[in-house]
Amino acid sequence: MKKEMTSIKQTRLNSILDEATKLLIEKPNASMNEIAESANIGIATLHRYVESREQLMVYLGLRAIEVVNQAMQNIQLDEENCEKYIPELIEALIPLGDKIYFLTHDATIHYNPEIEGADLKLREPILHVVGLLQQKGYFRQNVDKNWIVDVLYSILFLTWQQVISGDIARKSAAALVVDTFYHGFVAK
């Protein structure tokens, strides 16, 4: 869907999209003028990159998928020791909480076939691991895998918010998420 751009223009667009994501999480109804201001560019410059708010939202969804996918590429799956995948995934994705939030909560991107297809492809390895973990008894088998992944995404976003606000130390965040994801709030 994105038109071909030089690498410099693509880098600039990615910077604009990253700033727009941050703003839209805080203020979902932000205007195009506010988005341009947040990215430290003029509205005319923003419109050189995106023609409309709808196109911006599609680009934001594709950017979120791209960034999350890049992070996931560094995580190797060993099916025999699949329980190691989720902690590595959590460690890689906590800094991307804003992107994950956007993917799971922005209704405007859920009706775009390109984004839906890319998101399904992005979720495939996580769903596969969740299925393996269900077989090994880590998760109940009667719980839908998509529900489990959605819960993980929600915990990742909340953790990202808490790290950004200073309520959770960055170094302890991944361990807290892993423990919460696997054990909930049950007393030990």
PDB file of C-alpha atoms in Angstrom:
ATOM      1  CA  MET A   1       0.000   0.000   0.000  1.00  0.00           C
ATOM      2  CA  LYS A   2       2.878   2.383   0.698  1.00  0.00           C
ATOM      3  CA  LYS A   3       4.212   4.100  -2.364  1.00  0.00           C
ATOM      4  CA  GLU A   4       7.877   3.547  -3.192  1.00  0.00           C
ATOM      5  CA  MET A   5      10.156   6.021  -1.424  1.00  0.00           C
ATOM      6  CA  THR A   6      13.833   6.680  -1.169  1.00  0.00           C
ATOM      7  CA  SER A   7      15.416   5.363   2.013  1.00  0.00           C
ATOM      8  CA  ILE A   8      15.744   8.914   3.356  1.00  0.00           C
ATOM      9  CA  LYS A   9      12.055   9.616   2.800  1.00  0.00           C
ATOM     10  CA  GLN A  10      11.102   6.242   4.271  1.00  0.00           C
ATOM     11  CA  THR A  11      13.211   6.963   7.367  1.00  0.00           C
ATOM     12  CA  ARG A  12      11.515  10.352   7.715  1.00  0.00           C
ATOM     13  CA  LEU A  13       8.068   8.801   7.265  1.00  0.00           C
ATOM     14  CA  ASN A  14       8.880   6.192   9.914  1.00  0.00           C
ATOM     15  CA  SER A  15       9.895   8.974  12.302  1.00  0.00           C
ATOM     16  CA  ILE A  16       6.633  10.801  11.625  1.00  0.00           C
ATOM     17  CA  LEU A  17       4.654   7.587  12.138  1.00  0.00           C
ATOM     18  CA  ASP A  18       6.426   6.825  15.411  1.00  0.00           C
ATOM     19  CA  GLU A  19       5.606  10.296  16.745  1.00  0.00           C
ATOM     20  CA  ALA A  20       2.014  10.002  15.523  1.00  0.00           C
ATOM     21  CA  THR A  21       1.646   6.672  17.337  1.00  0.00           C
ATOM     22  CA  LYS A  22       2.794   8.219  20.615  1.00  0.00           C
ATOM     23  CA  LEU A  23       0.393  11.137  20.261  1.00  0.00           C
ATOM     24  CA  LEU A  24      -2.597   9.054  19.185  1.00  0.00           C
ATOM     25  CA  ILE A  25      -2.250   6.782  22.205  1.00  0.00           C
ATOM     26  CA  GLU A  26      -2.463   9.822  24.461  1.00  0.00           C
ATOM     27  CA  LYS A  27      -5.031  11.651  22.341  1.00  0.00           C
ATOM     28  CA  PRO A  28      -6.880   9.339  19.904  1.00  0.00           C
ATOM     29  CA  ASN A  29      -8.804  12.208  18.318  1.00  0.00           C
ATOM     30  CA  ALA A  30      -5.711  14.350  17.623  1.00  0.00           C
ATOM     31  CA  SER A  31      -6.016  16.429  14.487  1.00  0.00           C
ATOM     32  CA  MET A  32      -3.638  16.225  11.554  1.00  0.00           C
ATOM     33  CA  ASN A  33      -2.290  19.623  12.669  1.00  0.00           C
ATOM     34  CA  GLU A  34      -1.546  18.229  16.140  1.00  0.00           C
ATOM     35  CA  ILE A  35       0.110  15.182  14.612  1.00  0.00           C
ATOM     36  CA  ALA A  36       2.309  17.398  12.426  1.00  0.00           C
ATOM     37  CA  GLU A  37       3.200  19.538  15.438  1.00  0.00           C
ATOM     38  CA  SER A  38       4.061  16.454  17.482  1.00  0.00           C
ATOM     39  CA  ALA A  39       6.391  15.292  14.705  1.00  0.00           C
ATOM     40  CA  ASN A  40       7.961  18.782  14.535  1.00  0.00           C
ATOM     41  CA  ILE A  41       6.886  19.310  10.933  1.00  0.00           C
ATOM     42  CA  GLY A  42       4.394  21.526   9.187  1.00  0.00           C
ATOM     43  CA  ILE A  43       1.007  20.298   8.039  1.00  0.00           C
ATOM     44  CA  ALA A  44       2.072  20.640   4.385  1.00  0.00           C
ATOM     45  CA  THR A  45       5.029  18.340   5.025  1.00  0.00           C
ATOM     46  CA  LEU A  46       2.763  15.807   6.719  1.00  0.00           C
ATOM     47  CA  HIS A  47       0.475  15.858   3.673  1.00  0.00           C
ATOM     48  CA  ARG A  48       3.453  15.185   1.398  1.00  0.00           C
ATOM     49  CA  TYR A  49       3.813  11.859   3.198  1.00  0.00           C
ATOM     50  CA  VAL A  50       0.157  11.000   3.824  1.00  0.00           C
ATOM     51  CA  GLU A  51      -2.847  12.221   1.878  1.00  0.00           C
ATOM     52  CA  SER A  52      -5.459  11.750   4.587  1.00  0.00           C
ATOM     53  CA  ARG A  53      -6.038  10.650   8.157  1.00  0.00           C
ATOM     54  CA  GLU A  54      -7.296   7.311   6.837  1.00  0.00           C
ATOM     55  CA  GLN A  55      -4.052   6.745   4.937  1.00  0.00           C
ATOM     56  CA  LEU A  56      -2.095   7.802   8.031  1.00  0.00           C
ATOM     57  CA  MET A  57      -3.900   5.176  10.112  1.00  0.00           C
ATOM     58  CA  VAL A  58      -3.123   2.468   7.551  1.00  0.00           C
ATOM     59  CA  TYR A  59       0.538   3.510   7.499  1.00  0.00           C
ATOM     60  CA  LEU A  60       0.572   3.466  11.324  1.00  0.00           C
ATOM     61  CA  GLY A  61      -0.781  -0.077  11.351  1.00  0.00           C
ATOM     62  CA  LEU A  62       1.757  -1.250   8.786  1.00  0.00           C
ATOM     63  CA  ARG A  63       4.581   0.487  10.674  1.00  0.00           C
ATOM     64  CA  ALA A  64       3.549  -1.175  13.935  1.00  0.00           C
ATOM     65  CA  ILE A  65       3.553  -4.589  12.257  1.00  0.00           C
ATOM     66  CA  GLU A  66       6.935  -3.883  10.667  1.00  0.00           C
ATOM     67  CA  VAL A  67       8.570  -2.870  13.955  1.00  0.00           C
ATOM     68  CA  VAL A  68       7.092  -5.762  15.952  1.00  0.00           C
ATOM     69  CA  ASN A  69       8.051  -8.208  13.194  1.00  0.00           C
ATOM     70  CA  GLN A  70      11.651  -6.950  13.204  1.00  0.00           C
ATOM     71  CA  ALA A  71      11.860  -7.517  16.949  1.00  0.00           C
ATOM     72  CA  MET A  72      10.386 -10.994  16.643  1.00  0.00           C
ATOM     73  CA  GLN A  73      12.863 -12.020  13.928  1.00  0.00           C
ATOM     74  CA  ASN A  74      15.619 -12.164  16.548  1.00  0.00           C
ATOM     75  CA  ILE A  75      13.775 -14.738  18.668  1.00  0.00           C
ATOM     76  CA  GLN A  76      14.487 -18.334  17.766  1.00  0.00           C
ATOM     77  CA  LEU A  77      11.944 -21.035  18.489  1.00  0.00           C
ATOM     78  CA  ASP A  78      13.202 -24.329  19.852  1.00  0.00           C
ATOM     79  CA  GLU A  79      10.055 -26.458  20.011  1.00  0.00           C
ATOM     80  CA  GLU A  80      11.588 -28.761  22.621  1.00  0.00           C
ATOM     81  CA  ASN A  81      12.175 -25.766  24.923  1.00  0.00           C
ATOM     82  CA  CYS A  82       9.313 -23.599  23.712  1.00  0.00           C
ATOM     83  CA  GLU A  83       8.760 -22.202  27.215  1.00  0.00           C
ATOM     84  CA  LYS A  84      11.823 -19.992  26.628  1.00  0.00           C
ATOM     85  CA  TYR A  85      10.158 -18.254  23.663  1.00  0.00           C
ATOM     86  CA  ILE A  86       7.573 -16.254  25.632  1.00  0.00           C
ATOM     87  CA  PRO A  87      10.074 -14.626  28.062  1.00  0.00           C
ATOM     88  CA  GLU A  88      12.319 -13.665  25.103  1.00  0.00           C
ATOM     89  CA  LEU A  89       9.297 -12.321  23.240  1.00  0.00           C
ATOM     90  CA  ILE A  90       8.219 -10.286  26.259  1.00  0.00           C
ATOM     91  CA  GLU A  91      11.714  -8.820  26.682  1.00  0.00           C
ATOM     92  CA  ALA A  92      11.764  -7.813  23.001  1.00  0.00           C
ATOM     93  CA  LEU A  93       8.238  -6.385  22.890  1.00  0.00           C
ATOM     94  CA  ILE A  94       7.952  -4.344  26.091  1.00  0.00           C
ATOM     95  CA  PRO A  95       9.706  -1.363  24.476  1.00  0.00           C
ATOM     96  CA  LEU A  96       7.181  -1.603  21.622  1.00  0.00           C
ATOM     97  CA  GLY A  97       4.110  -1.302  23.832  1.00  0.00           C
ATOM     98  CA  ASP A  98       2.825   1.691  21.900  1.00  0.00           C
ATOM     99  CA  LYS A  99       2.911  -0.256  18.631  1.00  0.00           C
ATOM    100  CA  ILE A 100       1.211  -3.263  20.207  1.00  0.00           C
ATOM    101  CA  TYR A 101      -1.487  -1.051  21.684  1.00  0.00           C
ATOM    102  CA  PHE A 102      -2.134   0.515  18.315  1.00  0.00           C
ATOM    103  CA  LEU A 103      -2.433  -2.880  16.633  1.00  0.00           C
ATOM    104  CA  THR A 104      -4.880  -4.228  19.184  1.00  0.00           C
ATOM    105  CA  HIS A 105      -6.976  -1.158  19.962  1.00  0.00           C
ATOM    106  CA  ASP A 106      -7.316   1.060  16.906  1.00  0.00           C
ATOM    107  CA  ALA A 107     -10.577   0.090  15.218  1.00  0.00           C
ATOM    108  CA  THR A 108      -9.814   1.974  12.007  1.00  0.00           C
ATOM    109  CA  ILE A 109      -7.077  -0.461  11.024  1.00  0.00           C
ATOM    110  CA  HIS A 110      -9.068  -3.637  11.681  1.00  0.00           C
ATOM    111  CA  TYR A 111     -11.066  -3.261   8.492  1.00  0.00           C
ATOM    112  CA  ASN A 112      -8.057  -3.031   6.206  1.00  0.00           C
ATOM    113  CA  PRO A 113      -7.368  -6.380   4.504  1.00  0.00           C
ATOM    114  CA  GLU A 114      -3.639  -5.680   4.107  1.00  0.00           C
ATOM    115  CA  ILE A 115      -3.219  -4.927   7.802  1.00  0.00           C
ATOM    116  CA  GLU A 116      -5.427  -7.820   8.902  1.00  0.00           C
ATOM    117  CA  GLY A 117      -3.390 -10.224   6.765  1.00  0.00           C
ATOM    118  CA  ALA A 118      -0.067  -8.887   8.006  1.00  0.00           C
ATOM    119  CA  ASP A 119      -1.260  -9.010  11.629  1.00  0.00           C
ATOM    120  CA  LEU A 120      -2.416 -12.615  11.268  1.00  0.00           C
ATOM    121  CA  LYS A 121       0.975 -13.544   9.810  1.00  0.00           C
ATOM    122  CA  LEU A 122       2.702 -11.701  12.664  1.00  0.00           C
ATOM    123  CA  ARG A 123       0.691 -13.649  15.256  1.00  0.00           C
ATOM    124  CA  GLU A 124       1.333 -17.094  13.685  1.00  0.00           C
ATOM    125  CA  PRO A 125       4.537 -17.934  15.584  1.00  0.00           C
ATOM    126  CA  ILE A 126       3.096 -16.700  18.881  1.00  0.00           C
ATOM    127  CA  LEU A 127      -0.086 -18.713  18.380  1.00  0.00           C
ATOM    128  CA  HIS A 128       2.028 -21.755  17.518  1.00  0.00           C
ATOM    129  CA  VAL A 129       4.048 -21.405  20.721  1.00  0.00           C
ATOM    130  CA  VAL A 130       0.913 -20.891  22.796  1.00  0.00           C
ATOM    131  CA  GLY A 131      -0.460 -24.123  21.297  1.00  0.00           C
ATOM    132  CA  LEU A 132       2.749 -25.949  22.237  1.00  0.00           C
ATOM    133  CA  LEU A 133       2.577 -24.523  25.748  1.00  0.00           C
ATOM    134  CA  GLN A 134      -1.031 -25.631  26.038  1.00  0.00           C
ATOM    135  CA  GLN A 135       0.047 -29.167  25.086  1.00  0.00           C
ATOM    136  CA  LYS A 136       2.775 -29.053  27.744  1.00  0.00           C
ATOM    137  CA  GLY A 137       0.297 -27.928  30.393  1.00  0.00           C
ATOM    138  CA  TYR A 138       1.465 -24.320  30.850  1.00  0.00           C
ATOM    139  CA  PHE A 139      -1.934 -22.998  29.729  1.00  0.00           C
ATOM    140  CA  ARG A 140      -5.377 -24.554  29.794  1.00  0.00           C
ATOM    141  CA  GLN A 141      -6.223 -26.238  26.514  1.00  0.00           C
ATOM    142  CA  ASN A 142      -9.842 -25.081  26.623  1.00  0.00           C
ATOM    143  CA  VAL A 143      -8.803 -21.409  26.321  1.00  0.00           C
ATOM    144  CA  ASP A 144      -8.645 -19.972  22.822  1.00  0.00           C
ATOM    145  CA  LYS A 145      -5.074 -19.224  21.695  1.00  0.00           C
ATOM    146  CA  ASN A 146      -6.090 -15.827  20.296  1.00  0.00           C
ATOM    147  CA  TRP A 147      -7.471 -14.859  23.711  1.00  0.00           C
ATOM    148  CA  ILE A 148      -4.170 -15.802  25.331  1.00  0.00           C
ATOM    149  CA  VAL A 149      -2.203 -13.713  22.804  1.00  0.00           C
ATOM    150  CA  ASP A 150      -4.586 -10.766  23.250  1.00  0.00           C
ATOM    151  CA  VAL A 151      -4.073 -10.955  27.021  1.00  0.00           C
ATOM    152  CA  LEU A 152      -0.306 -11.015  26.483  1.00  0.00           C
ATOM    153  CA  TYR A 153      -0.516  -7.962  24.211  1.00  0.00           C
ATOM    154  CA  SER A 154      -2.601  -6.119  26.816  1.00  0.00           C
ATOM    155  CA  ILE A 155      -0.139  -6.927  29.600  1.00  0.00           C
ATOM    156  CA  LEU A 156       2.740  -5.785  27.373  1.00  0.00           C
ATOM    157  CA  PHE A 157       1.062  -2.442  26.706  1.00  0.00           C
ATOM    158  CA  LEU A 158       0.226  -1.870  30.372  1.00  0.00           C
ATOM    159  CA  THR A 159       3.796  -2.706  31.322  1.00  0.00           C
ATOM    160  CA  TRP A 160       5.126  -0.304  28.695  1.00  0.00           C
ATOM    161  CA  GLN A 161       2.909   2.430  30.190  1.00  0.00           C
ATOM    162  CA  GLN A 162       4.152   1.666  33.705  1.00  0.00           C
ATOM    163  CA  VAL A 163       7.807   1.678  32.602  1.00  0.00           C
ATOM    164  CA  ILE A 164       7.343   5.006  30.778  1.00  0.00           C
ATOM    165  CA  SER A 165       5.638   6.560  33.823  1.00  0.00           C
ATOM    166  CA  GLY A 166       8.382   5.267  36.132  1.00  0.00           C
ATOM    167  CA  ASP A 167       6.101   2.978  38.157  1.00  0.00           C
ATOM    168  CA  ILE A 168       7.960  -0.194  37.113  1.00  0.00           C
ATOM    169  CA  ALA A 169      11.723  -0.435  36.706  1.00  0.00           C
ATOM    170  CA  ARG A 170      12.703  -1.315  33.135  1.00  0.00           C
ATOM    171  CA  LYS A 171      15.049  -4.072  34.324  1.00  0.00           C
ATOM    172  CA  SER A 172      12.342  -5.862  36.311  1.00  0.00           C
ATOM    173  CA  ALA A 173       9.510  -5.364  33.823  1.00  0.00           C
ATOM    174  CA  ALA A 174      10.028  -8.517  31.753  1.00  0.00           C
ATOM    175  CA  ALA A 175      10.175 -10.782  34.809  1.00  0.00           C
ATOM    176  CA  LEU A 176       7.000  -9.186  36.161  1.00  0.00           C
ATOM    177  CA  VAL A 177       5.185  -9.722  32.854  1.00  0.00           C
ATOM    178  CA  VAL A 178       6.337 -13.348  32.579  1.00  0.00           C
ATOM    179  CA  ASP A 179       5.254 -14.068  36.140  1.00  0.00           C
ATOM    180  CA  THR A 180       1.890 -12.337  35.679  1.00  0.00           C
ATOM    181  CA  PHE A 181       1.282 -14.006  32.321  1.00  0.00           C
ATOM    182  CA  TYR A 182       1.984 -17.502  33.620  1.00  0.00           C
ATOM    183  CA  HIS A 183       0.693 -17.216  37.193  1.00  0.00           C
ATOM    184  CA  GLY A 184      -1.672 -14.251  37.371  1.00  0.00           C
ATOM    185  CA  PHE A 185      -1.934 -12.841  40.878  1.00  0.00           C
ATOM    186  CA  VAL A 186      -2.078 -16.098  42.803  1.00  0.00           C
ATOM    187  CA  ALA A 187      -0.199 -15.961  46.096  1.00  0.00           C
ATOM    188  CA  LYS A 188       2.839 -18.228  46.148  1.00  0.00           C
TER     189      LYS A 188
END
